[in-house]
Coordinates of C-alpha atoms and ligand atoms in Angstrom, one line a residue:
X1 CA 24.4 -24.3 125.6
X2 CA 20.7 -23.6 125.9
X3 CA 19.7 -20.2 124.5
X4 CA 16.4 -18.6 125.6
X5 CA 15.0 -19.0 122.1
X6 CA 16.1 -22.0 120.1
X7 CA 14.6 -20.5 116.9
X8 CA 17.2 -19.6 114.3
X9 CA 18.1 -15.9 114.4
X10 CA 16.9 -15.0 111.0
X11 CA 13.3 -16.2 111.8
X12 CA 13.0 -14.4 115.2
X13 CA 11.6 -11.2 113.8
X14 CA 8.6 -13.1 112.5
X15 CA 6.8 -14.0 115.7
X16 CA 3.3 -15.5 115.3
X17 CA 1.4 -14.6 112.1
X18 CA -1.2 -11.8 112.5
X19 CA -3.9 -14.3 111.3
X20 CA -3.2 -16.7 114.1
X21 CA -3.1 -13.9 116.6
X22 CA -6.3 -12.3 115.5
X23 CA -8.3 -15.5 115.0
X24 CA -7.3 -16.6 118.5
X25 CA -8.4 -13.2 119.8
X26 CA -11.8 -13.6 118.0
X27 CA -12.3 -17.0 119.6
X28 CA -11.2 -15.7 123.0
X29 CA -13.5 -12.7 123.0
X30 CA -16.4 -14.4 121.0
X31 CA -16.0 -11.7 118.3
X32 CA -17.0 -11.8 114.7
X33 CA -13.9 -12.6 112.8
X34 CA -13.4 -10.3 109.8
X35 CA -9.7 -10.7 110.2
X36 CA -8.3 -13.9 108.7
X37 CA -9.7 -14.4 105.1
X38 CA -11.7 -17.6 105.0
X39 CA -15.3 -18.1 103.9
X40 CA -18.0 -19.3 106.4
X41 CA -19.8 -21.4 103.8
X42 CA -18.7 -24.4 101.8
X43 CA -17.6 -24.4 98.2
X44 CA -19.4 -26.1 95.2
X45 CA -21.3 -29.4 96.2
X46 CA -19.9 -31.1 93.1
X47 CA -16.4 -30.6 94.4
X48 CA -17.3 -31.8 97.9
X49 CA -19.0 -34.9 96.6
X50 CA -16.0 -35.7 94.4
X51 CA -13.7 -35.5 97.5
X52 CA -16.0 -37.9 99.4
X53 CA -16.0 -40.3 96.5
X54 CA -12.3 -40.2 96.1
X55 CA -11.8 -40.8 99.8
X56 CA -14.1 -43.7 99.8
X57 CA -12.8 -44.9 96.5
X58 CA -9.3 -45.6 97.8
X59 CA -7.4 -42.4 96.7
X60 CA -5.6 -42.4 100.0
X61 CA -2.0 -43.1 99.1
X62 CA 0.8 -40.9 97.8
X63 CA -0.2 -39.3 94.5
X64 CA 2.5 -38.7 91.9
X65 CA 4.9 -36.0 92.9
X66 CA 3.7 -33.3 90.3
X67 CA 0.1 -34.0 91.2
X68 CA -2.5 -36.4 89.7
X69 CA -2.8 -36.2 85.8
X70 CA -6.5 -35.3 86.0
X71 CA -5.7 -32.2 88.2
X72 CA -2.8 -31.1 86.0
X73 CA -5.0 -31.4 82.9
X74 CA -7.7 -29.5 84.6
X75 CA -5.3 -26.7 85.6
X76 CA -4.0 -26.3 82.0
X77 CA -7.5 -26.4 80.6
X78 CA -8.6 -23.8 83.1
X79 CA -5.7 -21.5 82.3
X80 CA -6.5 -21.8 78.6
X81 CA -10.2 -21.2 79.1
X82 CA -9.9 -18.1 81.2
X83 CA -6.6 -16.6 80.3
X84 CA -5.6 -18.0 77.0
X85 CA -2.4 -19.4 78.5
X86 CA -1.0 -22.6 77.1
X87 CA 1.0 -25.0 79.3
X88 CA 2.0 -28.6 79.0
X89 CA 0.2 -30.7 81.7
X90 CA 3.1 -33.1 82.0
X91 CA 6.1 -30.8 82.3
X92 CA 4.8 -27.3 83.1
X93 CA 2.5 -27.8 86.1
X94 CA 3.2 -28.9 89.7
X95 CA 0.6 -29.3 92.4
X96 CA 1.6 -27.9 95.8
X97 CA 0.4 -27.7 99.4
X98 CA -1.4 -24.5 98.8
X99 CA -0.1 -21.4 97.1
X100 CA 2.0 -20.8 100.2
X101 CA 4.2 -23.9 99.5
X102 CA 4.5 -22.9 95.8
X103 CA 5.7 -19.4 96.8
X104 CA 8.2 -20.9 99.3
X105 CA 9.5 -23.6 97.1
X106 CA 9.9 -21.2 94.2
X107 CA 11.9 -18.7 96.2
X108 CA 14.0 -21.3 97.8
X109 CA 14.5 -23.1 94.4
X110 CA 15.4 -19.9 92.5
X111 CA 17.3 -17.6 94.9
X112 CA 20.9 -17.9 96.0
X113 CA 21.7 -16.2 99.3
X114 CA 22.0 -12.5 98.7
X115 CA 19.8 -12.5 95.6
X116 CA 17.2 -9.8 95.6
X117 CA 13.4 -10.1 95.3
X118 CA 11.4 -7.1 94.2
X119 CA 8.0 -7.2 95.8
X120 CA 5.1 -4.7 96.5
X121 CA 4.3 -3.7 100.0
X122 CA 1.9 -4.3 101.8
X123 CA 2.5 -8.0 101.0
X124 CA 1.1 -11.3 102.1
X125 CA 3.1 -12.2 105.2
X126 CA 4.6 -15.5 103.9
X127 CA 6.6 -13.7 101.3
X128 CA 8.9 -12.0 103.7
X129 CA 9.5 -15.3 105.6
X130 CA 10.2 -17.3 102.5
X131 CA 12.6 -14.7 101.2
X132 CA 14.4 -14.7 104.6
X133 CA 14.5 -18.5 104.8
X134 CA 16.2 -18.6 101.3
X135 CA 18.8 -16.1 102.6
X136 CA 17.6 -13.6 99.9
X137 CA 16.9 -9.9 100.3
X138 CA 13.5 -8.1 99.9
X139 CA 13.4 -5.0 97.8
X140 CA 9.9 -3.6 98.6
X141 CA 8.2 -1.0 96.5
X142 CA 5.4 0.7 98.4
X143 CA 1.8 0.8 97.1
X144 CA 0.2 4.1 98.3
X145 CA -3.5 5.2 98.1
X146 CA -3.9 8.2 95.9
X147 CA -6.5 11.0 96.4
X148 CA -9.1 8.6 94.8
X149 CA -8.1 5.9 97.3
X150 CA -6.6 3.6 94.6
X151 CA -3.3 2.2 95.4
X152 CA -0.4 2.9 93.0
X153 CA 3.4 2.6 93.0
X154 CA 5.9 5.2 92.0
X155 CA 7.6 4.3 88.7
X156 CA 11.0 5.7 89.9
X157 CA 10.8 3.7 93.1
X158 CA 10.1 0.5 91.1
X159 CA 13.0 1.2 88.7
X160 CA 15.4 1.8 91.7
X161 CA 14.4 -1.5 93.3
X162 CA 15.9 -3.4 90.3
X163 CA 19.6 -4.0 90.1
X164 CA 22.3 -6.5 89.2
X165 CA 21.3 -8.8 92.1
X166 CA 17.6 -8.9 91.2
X167 CA 16.6 -12.5 90.8
X168 CA 12.8 -12.2 90.7
X169 CA 9.8 -10.1 91.0
X170 CA 7.0 -11.3 93.3
X171 CA 3.7 -9.9 92.2
X172 CA 0.3 -10.5 93.8
X173 CA -2.7 -9.4 91.7
X174 CA -5.5 -9.1 92.6
X175 CA -3.7 -7.9 95.6
X176 CA -4.1 -8.9 99.3
X177 CA -4.6 -6.8 101.4
X178 CA -5.5 -3.7 99.3
X179 CA -8.0 -5.2 96.8
X180 CA -5.9 -3.6 94.0
X181 CA -5.9 -5.1 90.5
X182 CA -2.7 -4.2 88.7
X183 CA -3.5 -2.4 85.4
X184 CA -2.1 -3.5 82.1
X185 CA 0.0 -0.4 82.0
X186 CA 1.6 -1.2 85.4
X187 CA 2.1 -4.8 84.3
X188 CA 3.7 -3.7 81.1
X189 CA 6.2 -1.6 83.1
X190 CA 7.0 -4.6 85.4
X191 CA 7.4 -6.9 82.4
X192 CA 9.8 -4.5 80.7
X193 CA 12.0 -4.3 83.8
X194 CA 12.0 -8.1 84.2
X195 CA 13.3 -8.3 80.6
X196 CA 15.8 -5.4 81.0
X197 CA 17.3 -7.0 84.1
X198 CA 16.7 -10.6 82.9
X199 CA 14.8 -11.7 86.0
X200 CA 12.1 -14.2 86.7
X201 CA 8.6 -13.3 87.8
X202 CA 6.6 -15.1 90.4
X203 CA 2.9 -14.2 90.3
X204 CA 0.5 -15.0 93.1
X205 CA -2.9 -15.1 91.5
X206 CA -5.0 -16.9 94.1
X207 CA -7.7 -14.2 93.7
X208 CA -7.8 -14.5 89.9
X209 CA -11.6 -15.0 89.8
X210 CA -12.3 -12.2 92.3
X211 CA -12.2 -9.0 90.2
X212 CA -15.5 -7.1 90.6
X213 CA -17.5 -5.9 87.7
X214 CA -16.8 -2.2 88.7
X215 CA -13.0 -2.7 88.6
X216 CA -11.3 -0.3 86.2
X217 CA -9.7 -3.2 84.3
X218 CA -9.9 -7.0 84.2
X219 CA -7.3 -9.3 85.7
X220 CA -4.4 -9.8 83.3
X221 CA -1.9 -12.6 84.2
X222 CA 1.6 -11.2 83.8
X223 CA 2.5 -14.4 82.0
X224 CA 0.2 -13.4 79.1
X225 CA 2.3 -10.3 78.3
X226 CA 4.8 -10.4 75.4
X227 CA 8.1 -12.0 76.4
X228 CA 6.8 -13.1 79.9
X229 CA 5.6 -16.7 79.4
X230 CA 9.2 -17.9 79.3
X231 CA 10.1 -16.2 82.6
X232 CA 7.0 -16.3 84.7
X233 CA 5.8 -18.9 87.3
X234 CA 2.1 -18.4 87.9
X235 CA 0.8 -19.6 91.2
X236 CA -2.8 -20.2 92.2
X237 CA -4.8 -22.3 94.6
X238 CA -8.2 -23.8 95.1
X239 CA -8.7 -22.3 98.5
X240 CA -10.1 -18.9 97.5
X241 CA -11.9 -19.7 94.2
X242 CA -13.7 -22.8 95.7
X243 CA -14.1 -21.7 99.3
X244 CA -11.9 -24.4 100.7
X245 CA -9.0 -22.6 102.4
X246 CA -8.3 -25.6 104.6
X247 CA -7.7 -28.0 101.8
X248 CA -4.3 -26.4 100.8
X249 CA -4.3 -27.5 97.2
X250 CA -2.3 -25.1 95.1
X251 CA -0.2 -25.2 92.0
X252 CA 2.5 -23.5 90.0
X253 CA 2.6 -23.3 86.2
X254 CA 5.4 -22.1 84.0
X255 CA 8.2 -23.1 81.7
X256 CA 9.5 -26.6 82.5
X257 CA 12.8 -25.5 84.1
X258 CA 11.1 -23.2 86.5
X259 CA 8.4 -25.8 87.4
X260 CA 11.2 -28.3 87.9
X261 CA 13.0 -25.9 90.3
X262 CA 9.8 -25.7 92.4
X263 CA 9.3 -29.5 92.2
X264 CA 12.8 -30.3 93.3
X265 CA 12.4 -28.2 96.5
X266 CA 8.8 -29.2 97.1
X267 CA 9.6 -32.9 97.1
X268 CA 11.6 -32.4 100.3
X269 CA 9.1 -30.1 102.0
X270 CA 5.9 -32.0 101.7
X271 CA 6.6 -34.4 98.8
X272 CA 3.0 -34.4 97.8
X273 CA -0.3 -32.9 98.9
X274 CA -3.7 -34.6 99.9
X275 CA -4.6 -37.2 97.3
X276 CA -8.4 -37.4 97.7
X277 CA -8.7 -33.6 97.3
X278 CA -6.9 -33.5 94.0
X279 CA -9.6 -35.1 91.9
X280 CA -12.1 -32.9 93.6
X281 CA -10.3 -29.8 92.7
X282 CA -10.0 -31.1 89.1
X283 CA -13.8 -31.3 89.1
X284 CA -14.1 -27.8 90.5
X285 CA -11.8 -26.3 87.9
X286 CA -14.0 -27.7 85.2
X287 CA -17.2 -26.2 86.5
X288 CA -19.1 -24.0 83.9
X289 CA -18.4 -20.3 83.7
X290 CA -21.6 -19.6 85.6
X291 CA -20.0 -20.9 88.8
X292 CA -17.1 -18.5 88.5
X293 CA -19.3 -15.4 87.7
X294 CA -21.8 -16.4 90.4
X295 CA -19.0 -16.7 93.0
X296 CA -17.7 -13.3 92.0
X297 CA -21.1 -11.7 92.1
X298 CA -21.8 -13.1 95.5
X299 CA -18.6 -11.7 96.9
X300 CA -19.2 -8.3 95.3
X301 CA -22.7 -8.1 96.9
X302 CA -21.1 -8.8 100.3
X303 CA -18.3 -6.3 99.7
X304 CA -20.9 -3.6 99.0
X305 CA -22.8 -4.6 102.2
X306 CA -19.7 -4.4 104.3
X307 CA -18.5 -1.2 102.7
X308 CA -21.8 0.5 103.5
X309 CA -21.5 -0.6 107.1
X310 CA -17.9 0.5 107.5
X311 CA -18.8 4.0 106.0
X312 CA -21.7 4.3 108.4
X313 CA -19.4 3.4 111.3
X314 CA -17.3 6.4 110.4
X315 CA -14.3 4.8 108.6
X316 CA -12.9 6.2 105.4
X317 CA -13.2 3.2 103.1
X318 CA -10.7 2.7 100.3
X319 CA -12.0 1.2 97.0
X320 CA -11.6 -2.6 96.7
X321 CA -11.6 -3.9 93.1
X322 CA -11.0 -7.6 94.0
X323 CA -10.1 -10.3 96.5
X324 CA -11.9 -11.0 99.8
X325 CA -10.8 -7.7 101.4
X326 CA -11.4 -4.0 101.9
X327 CA -9.1 -1.5 103.6
X328 CA -10.2 1.4 105.8
X329 CA -8.3 4.5 107.0
X330 CA -9.0 4.7 110.8
X331 CA -7.8 8.3 111.3
X332 CA -11.3 9.8 111.5
X333 CA -12.0 7.5 114.4
X334 CA -8.7 7.1 116.2
X335 CA -5.2 8.5 116.5
X336 CA -3.9 5.1 117.4
X337 CA -1.9 2.8 115.2
X338 CA -3.9 0.1 113.3
X339 CA -2.3 -2.6 115.5
X340 CA -3.4 -0.9 118.7
X341 CA -6.8 -0.2 117.3
X342 CA -7.3 -3.9 116.1
X343 CA -6.1 -5.3 119.5
X344 CA -8.8 -3.1 121.2
X345 CA -11.6 -3.6 118.7
X346 CA -12.9 -7.0 120.0
X347 CA -13.3 -5.6 123.5
X348 CA -14.9 -2.4 122.2
X349 CA -17.4 -3.9 119.8
X350 CA -16.9 -7.6 119.3
X351 CA -15.3 -7.5 115.8
X352 CA -11.9 -8.5 114.7
X353 CA -9.9 -6.9 111.8
X354 CA -6.3 -7.1 110.8
X355 CA -3.8 -4.2 110.9
X356 CA -2.2 -3.6 107.6
X357 CA 1.0 -2.3 109.0
X358 CA 2.3 -5.8 109.6
X359 CA 2.5 -6.4 105.9
X360 CA 5.0 -3.6 105.3
X361 CA 8.8 -3.3 105.7
X362 CA 8.1 0.5 106.1
X363 CA 5.4 0.0 108.7
X364 CA 4.7 3.7 109.1
X365 CA 3.2 3.6 105.5
X366 CA 0.3 1.4 106.8
X367 CA 0.0 2.7 110.4
X368 CA -3.5 4.1 109.9
X369 CA -4.9 1.3 107.7
X370 CA -6.7 -1.9 108.7
X371 CA -8.2 -4.7 106.7
X372 CA -11.7 -6.3 106.9
X373 CA -12.6 -9.6 105.2
X374 CA -16.1 -9.7 103.5
X375 CA -16.1 -13.4 102.6
X376 CA -18.8 -14.0 105.3
X377 CA -22.5 -14.7 105.3
X378 CA -24.7 -11.6 104.9
X379 CA -26.2 -11.8 108.4
X380 CA -22.7 -11.9 109.8
X381 CA -21.6 -8.9 107.8
X382 CA -24.8 -7.0 109.0
X383 CA -24.2 -7.9 112.6
X384 CA -20.6 -6.8 112.4
X385 CA -21.7 -3.5 110.8
X386 CA -24.3 -3.0 113.6
X387 CA -21.6 -3.6 116.2
X388 CA -19.1 -1.2 114.6
X389 CA -21.6 1.6 114.8
X390 CA -20.7 1.9 118.4
X391 CA -17.4 3.4 117.4
X392 CA -18.8 6.7 116.3
X393 CA -21.5 7.0 119.0
Ligands
LIG1 N1 -1.3 -15.7 98.6 C1 -2.2 -14.7 99.0 C2 -2.1 -13.4 98.4 C3 -3.1 -15.1 100.0 O1 -4.0 -14.2 100.4 C4 -3.1 -16.3 100.5 C5 -4.1 -16.7 101.6 N2 -5.1 -17.4 101.2 C6 -2.2 -17.3 100.1 C7 -1.3 -16.9 99.1 C8 -2.2 -18.7 100.6 O2 -2.9 -19.5 99.8 P1 -3.0 -21.1 100.2 O3 -3.9 -21.1 101.4 O4 -3.4 -21.7 99.0 O5 -1.6 -21.5 100.7
LIG2 N1 -4.8 -15.5 103.2 C1 -5.5 -15.3 104.4 C2 -5.6 -13.8 104.7 O1 -4.9 -13.0 104.1 C3 -5.0 -16.0 105.6 C4 -4.0 -17.0 105.4 C5 -3.3 -17.4 106.7 O2 -4.0 -17.4 107.7 N2 -2.1 -17.8 106.7 O3 -6.4 -13.5 105.5

């Protein structure tokens, strides 16, 4: 019998992602898109040239399932260089179709139906969908801005989220959408709970190179803490670090059994990901330190530019220590929810942002918060700031 919606029941709550909705709204209204996080300039020329050469050089058939050896070697060398992490390029790395596939394959490969996944809300939207597809259960712990605007979690709430069914902790730091960088003290607590409850950790570190110089602490991969290397799958991606979000080249590194679990699911989702892009990402990962610091400094300058514009427009701006994003509290400008506010913003002043409430299980926690992306050219940020001034006039 035909039902009105053929989609499986467990996926119906997900609708269309906020990024798709808001980017379509930006196109439809001709607005400046500070919603979906993608840069409007290309990444390093060496990487682009390497991709062209690979494409012309015949790298156009299936690469090996775990990724080409040069890319796996570049990933392990990068992780050693920046984070002092040691992994075996043959057995402890798998290349995926973006970080998104790595997260999905890891959750599906590690969670039985009914297993629990501790995560921090607001969270990147694919997490909830992947947990649901696996038949697992989310145990969200809420990040809330303190009087200084810095997001923190309550220790008791985190402790209560753990239990006998906890299978893994899913941690994103630097954190989208808040720009929070988890501190060593917070990571140490998370690590101790992983060990107490004998769970795995899945870390989404796609913004690993985007911690600004005024952040209170540097980025620390959870896998580098004592006792965590053997239970942590570390996920990253080329998209953010090399301004190529459309390439969808990501990876997971960790102990061989965890990487194998990802690989055994991944082989039936996409099998492999784009072969000519893999050697190019290998080149990018080997760029000198100056690329990575220059990239960060460029984003930091654009963050500062957007933050100044948002403050002038009348928003209360929360501090962003990393990522592509900054969150504002809209209550000084509007009593509406962030979702209503963002749906009207393009008509009111030709700018698109993303409501943060869609990234929560407890949506009321983020009702008054919206997110702007600053990974855009300076003239675009300035124009957006100019347009947003209309709000307080
Ligand atoms: N995780 C986070 C926290 C993100 O912000 C994004 C969006 N770029 C992803 C994962 C997805 O990464 P990819 O495009 O490599 O799948
Ligand atoms: N990661 C990007 C963001 O948070 C968007 C990714 C997507 O569109 N799925 O804006």
